[in-house]
CSV table of C-alpha atoms and ligand atoms in Angstrom, one decimal:
chain,number,residue,atom,x,y,z
A,538,MET,CA,20.9,-25.9,71.1
A,539,PHE,CA,24.6,-25.0,71.7
A,540,ILE,CA,27.0,-27.8,71.1
A,541,PRO,CA,30.2,-27.5,73.2
A,542,GLY,CA,33.0,-26.8,70.9
A,543,GLN,CA,30.8,-25.5,68.1
A,544,VAL,CA,31.8,-22.1,66.8
A,545,SER,CA,29.0,-19.7,65.9
A,546,GLU,CA,30.0,-16.7,63.8
A,547,ILE,CA,28.0,-13.9,62.2
A,548,ARG,CA,29.6,-11.4,59.8
A,549,LEU,CA,27.7,-8.3,58.9
A,550,PRO,CA,28.3,-5.0,57.0
A,551,LYS,CA,30.0,-2.4,59.1
A,552,VAL,CA,26.8,-0.3,59.0
A,553,LEU,CA,23.4,-2.0,58.6
A,554,ARG,CA,20.5,0.3,58.8
A,555,PHE,CA,16.9,-0.7,58.4
A,556,GLY,CA,13.7,1.4,58.3
A,557,THR,CA,11.4,3.5,56.2
A,558,GLN,CA,13.1,6.8,55.2
A,559,THR,CA,16.6,5.4,55.9
A,560,LEU,CA,17.4,6.3,52.3
A,561,GLN,CA,17.8,9.9,53.6
A,562,THR,CA,20.9,8.7,55.5
A,563,LEU,CA,22.7,7.7,52.3
A,564,ILE,CA,24.4,11.0,51.6
A,565,PRO,CA,25.6,11.6,55.2
A,566,GLU,CA,26.9,8.0,55.1
A,567,LEU,CA,28.8,8.6,51.8
A,568,LYS,CA,30.2,11.9,53.1
A,569,LEU,CA,32.2,9.8,55.7
A,570,TYR,CA,34.4,8.5,52.8
A,571,PRO,CA,37.0,10.7,51.3
A,572,VAL,CA,35.7,10.1,47.7
A,573,LYS,CA,34.5,12.2,44.9
A,574,ARG,CA,33.7,9.7,42.0
A,575,ILE,CA,30.8,7.3,42.7
A,576,GLY,CA,30.0,4.4,40.4
A,577,LEU,CA,26.2,3.6,40.6
A,578,ILE,CA,25.3,0.1,39.4
A,579,SER,CA,21.7,-0.8,38.8
A,580,ASP,CA,19.6,-2.3,36.0
A,581,LYS,CA,17.2,-1.5,33.2
A,582,GLY,CA,14.1,-2.3,35.2
A,583,LEU,CA,15.0,0.2,37.9
A,584,GLU,CA,16.0,2.7,35.3
A,585,ARG,CA,12.5,2.4,33.7
A,586,ALA,CA,10.9,2.7,37.2
A,587,GLY,CA,12.7,6.1,37.7
A,588,VAL,CA,14.6,4.8,40.8
A,589,VAL,CA,18.0,5.1,39.2
A,590,GLU,CA,17.5,8.8,38.4
A,591,GLN,CA,16.1,9.5,41.9
A,592,ILE,CA,19.3,8.2,43.5
A,593,ALA,CA,21.7,9.7,40.8
A,594,ALA,CA,20.0,13.1,41.4
A,595,MET,CA,20.6,12.8,45.2
A,596,LEU,CA,24.2,12.0,44.6
A,597,ARG,CA,24.7,14.8,42.1
A,598,GLU,CA,23.0,17.3,44.4
A,599,ALA,CA,25.5,16.3,47.1
A,600,GLU,CA,28.3,17.2,44.6
A,601,PHE,CA,29.5,13.7,43.8
A,602,GLU,CA,30.6,12.9,40.3
A,603,VAL,CA,28.3,10.0,39.3
A,604,THR,CA,29.0,7.4,36.6
A,605,THR,CA,26.0,5.1,36.1
A,606,PHE,CA,26.1,1.6,34.8
A,607,THR,CA,22.6,0.1,34.1
A,608,ASP,CA,23.3,-2.1,31.1
A,609,ILE,CA,21.9,-5.2,32.9
A,610,ALA,CA,18.8,-7.0,31.7
A,611,GLY,CA,18.1,-10.3,33.4
A,612,GLU,CA,20.2,-12.0,36.0
A,613,PRO,CA,24.0,-11.4,35.9
A,614,THR,CA,26.6,-13.5,34.1
A,615,PHE,CA,30.4,-13.5,34.5
A,616,PRO,CA,31.0,-11.7,31.1
A,617,LEU,CA,28.6,-9.0,32.3
A,618,LEU,CA,30.6,-8.7,35.6
A,619,ALA,CA,33.9,-8.4,33.6
A,620,ARG,CA,32.3,-5.6,31.5
A,621,THR,CA,31.1,-3.8,34.6
A,622,ILE,CA,34.5,-4.0,36.3
A,623,ARG,CA,36.2,-2.6,33.1
A,624,PHE,CA,33.6,0.2,32.9
A,625,MET,CA,34.1,1.3,36.5
A,626,GLN,CA,37.9,1.0,36.2
A,627,GLU,CA,37.8,3.4,33.2
A,628,ALA,CA,35.5,5.8,35.1
A,629,LYS,CA,38.0,5.6,38.0
A,630,ALA,CA,35.2,5.1,40.5
A,631,GLU,CA,36.3,5.5,44.1
A,632,LEU,CA,33.2,4.0,45.7
A,633,ILE,CA,30.4,1.7,44.3
A,634,VAL,CA,26.7,2.1,45.1
A,635,GLY,CA,24.6,-1.0,44.2
A,636,LEU,CA,21.0,-0.2,43.7
A,637,GLY,CA,18.5,-3.0,43.0
A,638,GLY,CA,17.7,-6.6,43.7
A,639,GLY,CA,20.2,-9.4,43.9
A,640,THR,CA,21.2,-8.8,40.3
A,641,ALA,CA,22.5,-5.3,40.8
A,642,MET,CA,23.8,-5.8,44.3
A,643,ASP,CA,25.8,-8.9,43.4
A,644,THR,CA,27.3,-7.1,40.4
A,645,ALA,CA,28.1,-4.1,42.6
A,646,LYS,CA,29.7,-6.2,45.4
A,647,ALA,CA,31.9,-8.2,43.0
A,648,THR,CA,32.9,-5.0,41.1
A,649,ALA,CA,33.9,-3.2,44.2
A,650,ALA,CA,35.9,-6.2,45.3
A,651,LEU,CA,37.7,-6.7,42.0
A,652,MET,CA,38.4,-3.1,40.8
A,653,ASP,CA,42.1,-3.4,41.3
A,654,LYS,CA,42.5,-6.6,39.3
A,655,GLU,CA,43.9,-6.3,35.8
A,656,ASP,CA,42.7,-9.9,35.2
A,657,PRO,CA,39.7,-10.8,37.4
A,658,GLN,CA,39.3,-14.1,35.5
A,659,PRO,CA,40.8,-16.4,38.1
A,660,TYR,CA,38.6,-14.9,40.8
A,661,MET,CA,35.5,-15.4,38.7
A,662,ALA,CA,36.6,-18.9,37.8
A,663,GLY,CA,36.9,-19.7,41.5
A,664,THR,CA,40.6,-20.7,41.2
A,665,ALA,CA,41.6,-17.7,43.3
A,666,VAL,CA,39.8,-16.3,46.4
A,667,ILE,CA,39.4,-12.5,46.5
A,668,PRO,CA,41.7,-11.4,49.4
A,669,ASN,CA,40.2,-8.0,50.2
A,670,ARG,CA,37.9,-5.4,48.8
A,671,THR,CA,39.4,-2.7,46.6
A,672,ILE,CA,37.0,0.2,47.1
A,673,PRO,CA,34.0,0.8,49.5
A,674,CYS,CA,30.7,-0.6,48.6
A,675,VAL,CA,27.2,0.6,49.7
A,676,VAL,CA,24.1,-1.3,48.8
A,677,LEU,CA,20.4,-0.3,48.6
A,678,PRO,CA,18.1,-3.3,48.1
A,679,THR,CA,14.9,-2.7,46.1
A,680,THR,CA,13.5,-6.2,46.2
A,681,SER,CA,12.8,-8.1,49.4
A,682,GLY,CA,14.3,-11.5,48.8
A,683,THR,CA,17.9,-12.2,48.2
A,684,GLY,CA,19.4,-10.8,51.3
A,685,SER,CA,22.4,-10.0,49.2
A,686,GLU,CA,22.8,-6.8,51.2
A,687,VAL,CA,24.2,-8.9,54.1
A,688,THR,CA,25.8,-11.9,52.4
A,689,TYR,CA,29.4,-12.4,51.3
A,690,ASN,CA,28.6,-14.2,48.1
A,691,ALA,CA,27.6,-13.2,44.7
A,692,ILE,CA,25.9,-15.4,42.1
A,693,PHE,CA,26.6,-15.3,38.3
A,694,GLY,CA,25.6,-17.3,35.3
A,695,ASP,CA,28.4,-19.3,33.8
A,696,GLU,CA,27.7,-19.3,30.1
A,697,ALA,CA,30.2,-22.1,29.4
A,698,THR,CA,28.6,-24.6,31.7
A,699,GLU,CA,25.1,-23.2,31.6
A,700,VAL,CA,24.9,-23.4,35.4
A,701,LYS,CA,24.8,-20.5,37.9
A,702,ARG,CA,27.8,-20.3,40.2
A,703,GLY,CA,28.6,-18.3,43.4
A,704,ILE,CA,31.8,-16.6,44.2
A,705,VAL,CA,32.4,-16.5,48.0
A,706,SER,CA,34.7,-14.2,49.9
A,707,HIS,CA,34.5,-12.0,53.0
A,708,ALA,CA,35.6,-9.2,50.7
A,709,LEU,CA,32.2,-9.3,49.1
A,710,LEU,CA,30.4,-8.1,52.3
A,711,PRO,CA,29.3,-4.5,51.7
A,712,ASP,CA,30.6,-1.8,54.0
A,713,VAL,CA,27.1,-0.2,54.3
A,714,ALA,CA,23.7,-1.7,53.7
A,715,ILE,CA,20.8,0.7,53.9
A,716,VAL,CA,17.5,-1.2,53.8
A,717,ASP,CA,14.7,1.2,53.2
A,718,PRO,CA,11.5,-0.8,52.5
A,719,LEU,CA,10.0,2.2,50.7
A,720,LEU,CA,12.4,1.4,47.9
A,721,THR,CA,10.5,-1.8,47.3
A,722,LEU,CA,7.1,-0.1,46.8
A,723,SER,CA,7.6,-0.1,43.0
A,724,CYS,CA,8.7,-3.7,42.9
A,725,PRO,CA,6.2,-5.6,40.5
A,726,PRO,CA,4.0,-8.3,42.0
A,727,LYS,CA,5.8,-11.2,40.3
A,728,VAL,CA,9.2,-10.1,41.5
A,729,THR,CA,7.8,-9.5,45.0
A,730,ALA,CA,6.3,-13.0,45.0
A,731,ALA,CA,9.4,-14.8,43.6
A,732,SER,CA,11.9,-12.9,45.6
A,733,GLY,CA,9.8,-13.2,48.8
A,734,VAL,CA,9.5,-16.9,48.5
A,735,ASP,CA,13.3,-17.0,47.8
A,736,ALA,CA,13.8,-15.3,51.2
A,737,PHE,CA,11.8,-18.1,52.8
A,738,THR,CA,13.9,-20.6,51.0
A,739,HIS,CA,17.0,-19.0,52.6
A,740,ALA,CA,15.4,-19.1,56.0
A,741,ILE,CA,14.2,-22.7,55.9
A,742,GLU,CA,17.3,-24.1,54.1
A,743,SER,CA,19.7,-22.4,56.5
A,744,TYR,CA,17.6,-23.5,59.5
A,745,ILE,CA,18.0,-27.2,58.6
A,746,ALA,CA,21.6,-26.7,57.1
A,747,VAL,CA,24.5,-28.9,58.3
A,748,ARG,CA,26.4,-25.6,59.0
A,749,ALA,CA,23.5,-24.1,61.0
A,750,THR,CA,24.4,-22.7,64.4
A,751,PRO,CA,22.2,-21.4,67.2
A,752,LEU,CA,23.0,-17.9,66.1
A,753,THR,CA,22.0,-18.4,62.4
A,754,ARG,CA,18.9,-20.4,63.5
A,755,MET,CA,17.7,-17.4,65.5
A,756,TYR,CA,17.7,-15.2,62.4
A,757,ALA,CA,16.1,-17.9,60.2
A,758,GLU,CA,13.3,-18.5,62.8
A,759,GLN,CA,12.4,-14.9,63.0
A,760,ALA,CA,12.4,-14.6,59.2
A,761,MET,CA,10.0,-17.6,58.9
A,762,LYS,CA,7.7,-16.2,61.6
A,763,LEU,CA,7.4,-12.8,59.8
A,764,PHE,CA,7.0,-14.4,56.3
A,765,ALA,CA,3.5,-16.0,56.6
A,766,PRO,CA,1.7,-12.8,57.7
A,767,ASN,CA,3.4,-10.5,55.2
A,768,ILE,CA,4.0,-12.3,51.9
A,769,ALA,CA,0.5,-12.1,50.4
A,770,LYS,CA,0.1,-8.5,51.6
A,771,ALA,CA,3.3,-7.4,49.9
A,772,VAL,CA,2.4,-9.3,46.6
A,773,HIS,CA,-1.3,-8.4,46.3
A,774,PHE,CA,-1.3,-5.0,48.0
A,775,GLY,CA,2.0,-3.6,46.9
A,776,SER,CA,1.5,-0.2,48.4
A,777,ASN,CA,0.8,-1.7,51.9
A,778,ILE,CA,3.8,-0.3,53.9
A,779,GLU,CA,3.3,-2.9,56.7
A,780,GLY,CA,3.6,-5.8,54.2
A,781,ARG,CA,6.7,-4.2,52.5
A,782,VAL,CA,8.4,-3.5,55.9
A,783,GLY,CA,7.7,-7.1,56.9
A,784,MET,CA,9.1,-8.6,53.8
A,785,SER,CA,12.2,-6.4,53.8
A,786,MET,CA,12.9,-7.6,57.3
A,787,VAL,CA,12.3,-11.3,56.2
A,788,SER,CA,14.8,-10.8,53.4
A,789,LEU,CA,17.4,-9.2,55.7
A,790,LEU,CA,17.1,-11.8,58.5
A,791,ALA,CA,17.0,-14.7,56.1
A,792,GLY,CA,20.0,-13.2,54.3
A,793,ILE,CA,22.0,-13.1,57.6
A,794,ALA,CA,21.1,-16.8,58.2
A,795,LEU,CA,22.0,-17.8,54.6
A,796,GLY,CA,25.2,-15.8,54.6
A,797,ASN,CA,26.5,-17.5,57.7
A,798,ALA,CA,25.0,-21.0,57.5
A,799,GLY,CA,24.6,-21.5,53.8
A,800,VAL,CA,21.7,-23.0,51.9
A,801,GLY,CA,21.2,-26.5,50.4
A,802,ALA,CA,19.5,-28.8,47.9
A,803,VAL,CA,16.7,-26.5,46.7
A,804,HIS,CA,19.4,-24.0,45.5
A,805,ALA,CA,21.5,-26.8,44.0
A,806,LEU,CA,18.5,-28.0,41.9
A,807,ALA,CA,17.6,-24.4,41.0
A,808,TYR,CA,21.0,-23.5,39.5
A,809,PRO,CA,20.7,-25.5,36.2
A,810,LEU,CA,17.3,-23.8,35.7
A,811,GLY,CA,18.9,-20.4,36.0
A,812,GLY,CA,21.9,-21.2,33.9
A,813,LYS,CA,20.3,-22.9,30.9
A,814,TYR,CA,16.7,-21.7,30.9
A,815,HIS,CA,17.3,-18.2,32.5
A,816,ILE,CA,14.4,-18.9,34.9
A,817,GLU,CA,14.6,-16.2,37.6
A,818,HIS,CA,16.3,-17.5,40.8
A,819,GLY,CA,13.3,-16.8,43.0
A,820,VAL,CA,10.8,-18.5,40.7
A,821,ALA,CA,13.1,-21.6,40.4
A,822,ASN,CA,13.6,-21.9,44.2
A,823,ALA,CA,9.9,-21.3,45.0
A,824,LEU,CA,8.8,-24.0,42.5
A,825,LEU,CA,11.4,-26.6,43.6
A,826,MET,CA,11.0,-26.1,47.3
A,827,PRO,CA,7.9,-28.4,47.9
A,828,TYR,CA,9.3,-31.2,45.7
A,829,VAL,CA,12.7,-31.1,47.3
A,830,PHE,CA,11.4,-31.1,50.9
A,831,ASP,CA,8.9,-33.9,50.0
A,832,VAL,CA,12.0,-36.1,49.7
A,833,THR,CA,14.7,-34.5,52.0
A,834,ALA,CA,12.6,-33.6,55.1
A,835,ALA,CA,12.5,-37.2,56.1
A,836,THR,CA,15.8,-36.8,57.9
A,837,CYS,CA,14.9,-33.6,59.8
A,838,THR,CA,11.3,-34.0,60.9
A,839,GLU,CA,11.8,-32.2,64.2
A,840,ALA,CA,13.1,-29.1,62.5
A,841,PHE,CA,10.1,-29.3,60.2
A,842,ALA,CA,7.9,-29.4,63.3
A,843,ASP,CA,9.5,-26.2,64.4
A,844,VAL,CA,8.9,-24.7,60.9
A,845,ALA,CA,5.3,-25.7,61.0
A,846,GLY,CA,5.0,-23.9,64.3
A,847,PHE,CA,6.7,-20.7,62.9
A,848,LEU,CA,4.2,-20.8,60.0
A,849,GLN,CA,1.3,-21.3,62.4
A,850,LEU,CA,0.3,-24.6,60.7
A,851,GLY,CA,-0.3,-26.3,64.0
A,852,ASP,CA,1.6,-28.1,66.8
A,853,TYR,CA,3.6,-31.0,65.4
A,854,ALA,CA,6.0,-31.3,68.4
A,855,HIS,CA,4.5,-34.7,69.4
A,856,ARG,CA,4.0,-36.0,65.8
A,857,PRO,CA,7.0,-34.6,64.0
A,858,HIS,CA,6.8,-37.2,61.2
A,859,GLU,CA,3.6,-35.4,60.0
A,860,ALA,CA,5.2,-32.0,59.9
A,861,PRO,CA,7.0,-32.3,56.5
A,862,GLN,CA,3.8,-32.9,54.7
A,863,ALA,CA,2.1,-29.9,56.4
A,864,VAL,CA,4.9,-27.7,55.3
A,865,VAL,CA,5.1,-29.1,51.8
A,866,GLN,CA,1.4,-28.6,51.3
A,867,TYR,CA,1.6,-25.0,52.6
A,868,LEU,CA,4.5,-24.3,50.2
A,869,TYR,CA,2.8,-25.9,47.3
A,870,GLY,CA,-0.5,-24.0,48.0
A,871,LEU,CA,1.5,-20.8,48.2
A,872,LEU,CA,2.6,-21.1,44.6
A,873,ARG,CA,-1.0,-20.8,43.5
A,874,THR,CA,-1.9,-18.1,46.1
A,875,LEU,CA,1.0,-16.0,44.7
A,876,ASP,CA,0.4,-16.7,41.0
A,877,LEU,CA,3.8,-18.5,40.7
A,878,PRO,CA,4.3,-21.5,38.4
A,879,SER,CA,4.1,-24.9,40.1
A,880,THR,CA,5.6,-27.3,37.5
A,881,LEU,CA,8.7,-27.3,35.3
A,882,ARG,CA,6.5,-28.1,32.3
A,883,GLU,CA,4.7,-24.7,32.8
A,884,LEU,CA,8.1,-23.0,32.6
A,885,GLY,CA,8.9,-24.6,29.2
A,886,VAL,CA,11.6,-26.9,30.5
A,887,ASP,CA,12.3,-29.7,28.0
A,888,GLU,CA,11.5,-33.1,29.7
A,889,ALA,CA,14.4,-34.6,27.8
A,890,ALA,CA,16.8,-32.1,29.5
A,891,LEU,CA,16.0,-33.4,33.0
A,892,PRO,CA,18.8,-36.1,33.1
A,893,LEU,CA,21.5,-33.5,32.2
A,894,MET,CA,20.1,-31.1,34.8
A,895,ALA,CA,20.3,-33.8,37.4
A,896,GLN,CA,23.9,-34.5,36.4
A,897,GLN,CA,24.7,-30.8,36.7
A,898,ALA,CA,22.9,-30.4,40.1
A,899,SER,CA,24.6,-33.5,41.5
A,900,LYS,CA,28.0,-31.8,41.1
A,901,ILE,CA,27.1,-28.8,43.3
A,902,ASP,CA,28.8,-30.2,46.4
A,903,ARG,CA,29.0,-26.9,48.3
A,904,LEU,CA,25.2,-26.9,48.6
A,905,LEU,CA,24.4,-30.7,48.6
A,906,ASN,CA,26.9,-31.3,51.4
A,907,ASN,CA,25.1,-28.7,53.5
A,908,THR,CA,21.8,-30.6,53.2
A,909,PRO,CA,20.9,-33.1,55.9
A,910,TYR,CA,20.0,-35.7,53.3
A,911,ARG,CA,22.3,-37.5,50.8
A,912,LEU,CA,21.0,-36.7,47.4
A,913,ASN,CA,22.6,-38.5,44.4
A,914,GLU,CA,22.0,-37.9,40.7
A,915,GLN,CA,19.2,-40.6,40.6
A,916,LYS,CA,17.3,-39.1,43.4
A,917,ILE,CA,17.7,-35.6,42.0
A,918,LEU,CA,16.3,-36.8,38.7
A,919,GLY,CA,13.3,-38.2,40.6
A,920,ILE,CA,12.7,-34.8,42.1
A,921,TYR,CA,12.9,-33.1,38.8
A,922,ARG,CA,10.5,-35.6,37.2
A,923,LYS,CA,8.0,-35.0,40.0
A,924,ALA,CA,8.4,-31.2,39.6
A,925,TYR,CA,7.9,-31.6,35.9
A,926,THR,CA,4.3,-33.0,36.2
A,927,GLY,CA,3.3,-31.7,39.6
A,928,PHE,CA,2.1,-33.6,42.7
B,159,NAD,N1,24.3,-12.9,46.8
B,159,NAD,C1,23.3,-13.6,47.4
B,159,NAD,O1,23.4,-13.8,48.6
B,159,NAD,C2,22.1,-13.9,46.6
B,159,NAD,C3,21.1,-14.6,47.3
B,159,NAD,C4,20.0,-15.0,46.5
B,159,NAD,C5,19.9,-14.7,45.2
B,159,NAD,N2,20.9,-14.0,44.6
B,159,NAD,C6,20.9,-13.6,43.1
B,159,NAD,O2,20.1,-12.5,43.0
B,159,NAD,C7,19.5,-12.4,41.7
B,159,NAD,C8,18.0,-12.2,41.8
B,159,NAD,O3,17.7,-11.1,42.5
B,159,NAD,P1,16.2,-10.5,42.8
B,159,NAD,O4,15.3,-11.7,43.0
B,159,NAD,O5,16.3,-9.5,43.8
B,159,NAD,O6,15.8,-9.9,41.4
B,159,NAD,P2,16.5,-8.9,40.4
B,159,NAD,O7,17.5,-8.1,41.0
B,159,NAD,O8,17.0,-9.8,39.2
B,159,NAD,O9,15.3,-8.0,39.9
B,159,NAD,C9,14.3,-8.6,39.1
B,159,NAD,C10,13.6,-7.5,38.3
B,159,NAD,O10,12.9,-6.6,39.2
B,159,NAD,C11,13.2,-5.3,38.9
B,159,NAD,N3,13.1,-4.5,40.1
B,159,NAD,C12,13.7,-4.8,41.3
B,159,NAD,N4,13.4,-3.9,42.2
B,159,NAD,C13,12.4,-3.1,41.7
B,159,NAD,C14,11.7,-2.0,42.1
B,159,NAD,N5,11.8,-1.6,43.4
B,159,NAD,N6,10.9,-1.4,41.3
B,159,NAD,C15,10.8,-1.8,40.0
B,159,NAD,N7,11.4,-2.8,39.5
B,159,NAD,C16,12.3,-3.5,40.3
B,159,NAD,C17,14.6,-5.3,38.3
B,159,NAD,O11,14.8,-4.2,37.5
B,159,NAD,C18,14.5,-6.6,37.5
B,159,NAD,O12,14.0,-6.4,36.2
B,159,NAD,C19,19.9,-13.8,41.1
B,159,NAD,O13,20.9,-13.6,40.2
B,159,NAD,C20,20.3,-14.6,42.2
B,159,NAD,O14,21.1,-15.7,41.9
B,159,NAD,C21,22.0,-13.6,45.3
């Protein structure tokens, strides 16, 4: 519903292209820029899968000079970002291509934005906001989950505080995002499952977010509708093009909603798991989602009735108070269907660490203030304890 006086805004890359075979438009798109030296940022997994060489060869054939940085294993940290920026500064890269999931894309976006900074530290620490991007940035997502191809944030592990932290600036929005679902065909089932549920987290959290607007809800709704029929297909039948196309679209739409409305408590509680235990972002979000909504959905039952409808769980419009449980049960069951862990104990989290994690999560105001439920440290600890043992 439009509220008079409310401002709805969507920011997108200048070019956003979606579809199978759209990778073929990469070279013509790059030729529009007066550049010769391209910095290709990706990671070890994609190198092993042969995808990095496939793209590097395309670039070389088109007579670009290519410098490749793939020294990334696991999710990115601020020291890694600093190293990547230095590497690309020395290579004098004139344009950055980010090839990969959220890890490679976030690193590429932040590198392209910070290339002219001799000391990028204040921007990484969050004490300065990046004013503008230095060199063009083109991204090619290879997972279907983070939506990083259309967001203006980038997330890194902070080794000092052992919590993940986002840097946010419009300068992080890529110039060009080419979403070719064929690039996700080689994505392993576990990554497909975790990143796919991550996309759903973006859709549902942005749908109920305090900052949600009619425009962002439209994207979130469509993402949730496409999620249910496609997630299991993409995970269990990885070469099924329909499932891959569906999940790439879910990721993209949910990314637009997330980028412009923000996410909430599920992400806040996931950050300490990523920072200290290096649990993949998608795995952490997928696991925590049912436990968090079990508590927080109480204040937004009508929105959960909508969500139950999008997931085809039944018509809860006249009994919205029952909708949260239907959604929570669906999400909990999904963990098993997709072979994802369903308790913190399974992930090897130390039970004695839960109070510190609750303290860390309770400080992530950016996300907690965007949640339509007031969570304090005590309540967060209660959620972690439940997630430790399971329902
Ligand atoms: N900027 C944002 O808006 C945003 C949103 C959500 C998450 N994130 C961040 O994104 C990161 C997670 O990204 P992700 O879930 O996409 O996973 P990822 O980028 O970390 O990739 C996971 C693994 O899958 C491999 N992989 C990816 N695509 C593949 C393919 N097609 N074939 C073979 N292997 C492939 C990678 O090599 C890696 O080993 C986290 O750091 C998270 O915090 C950012």
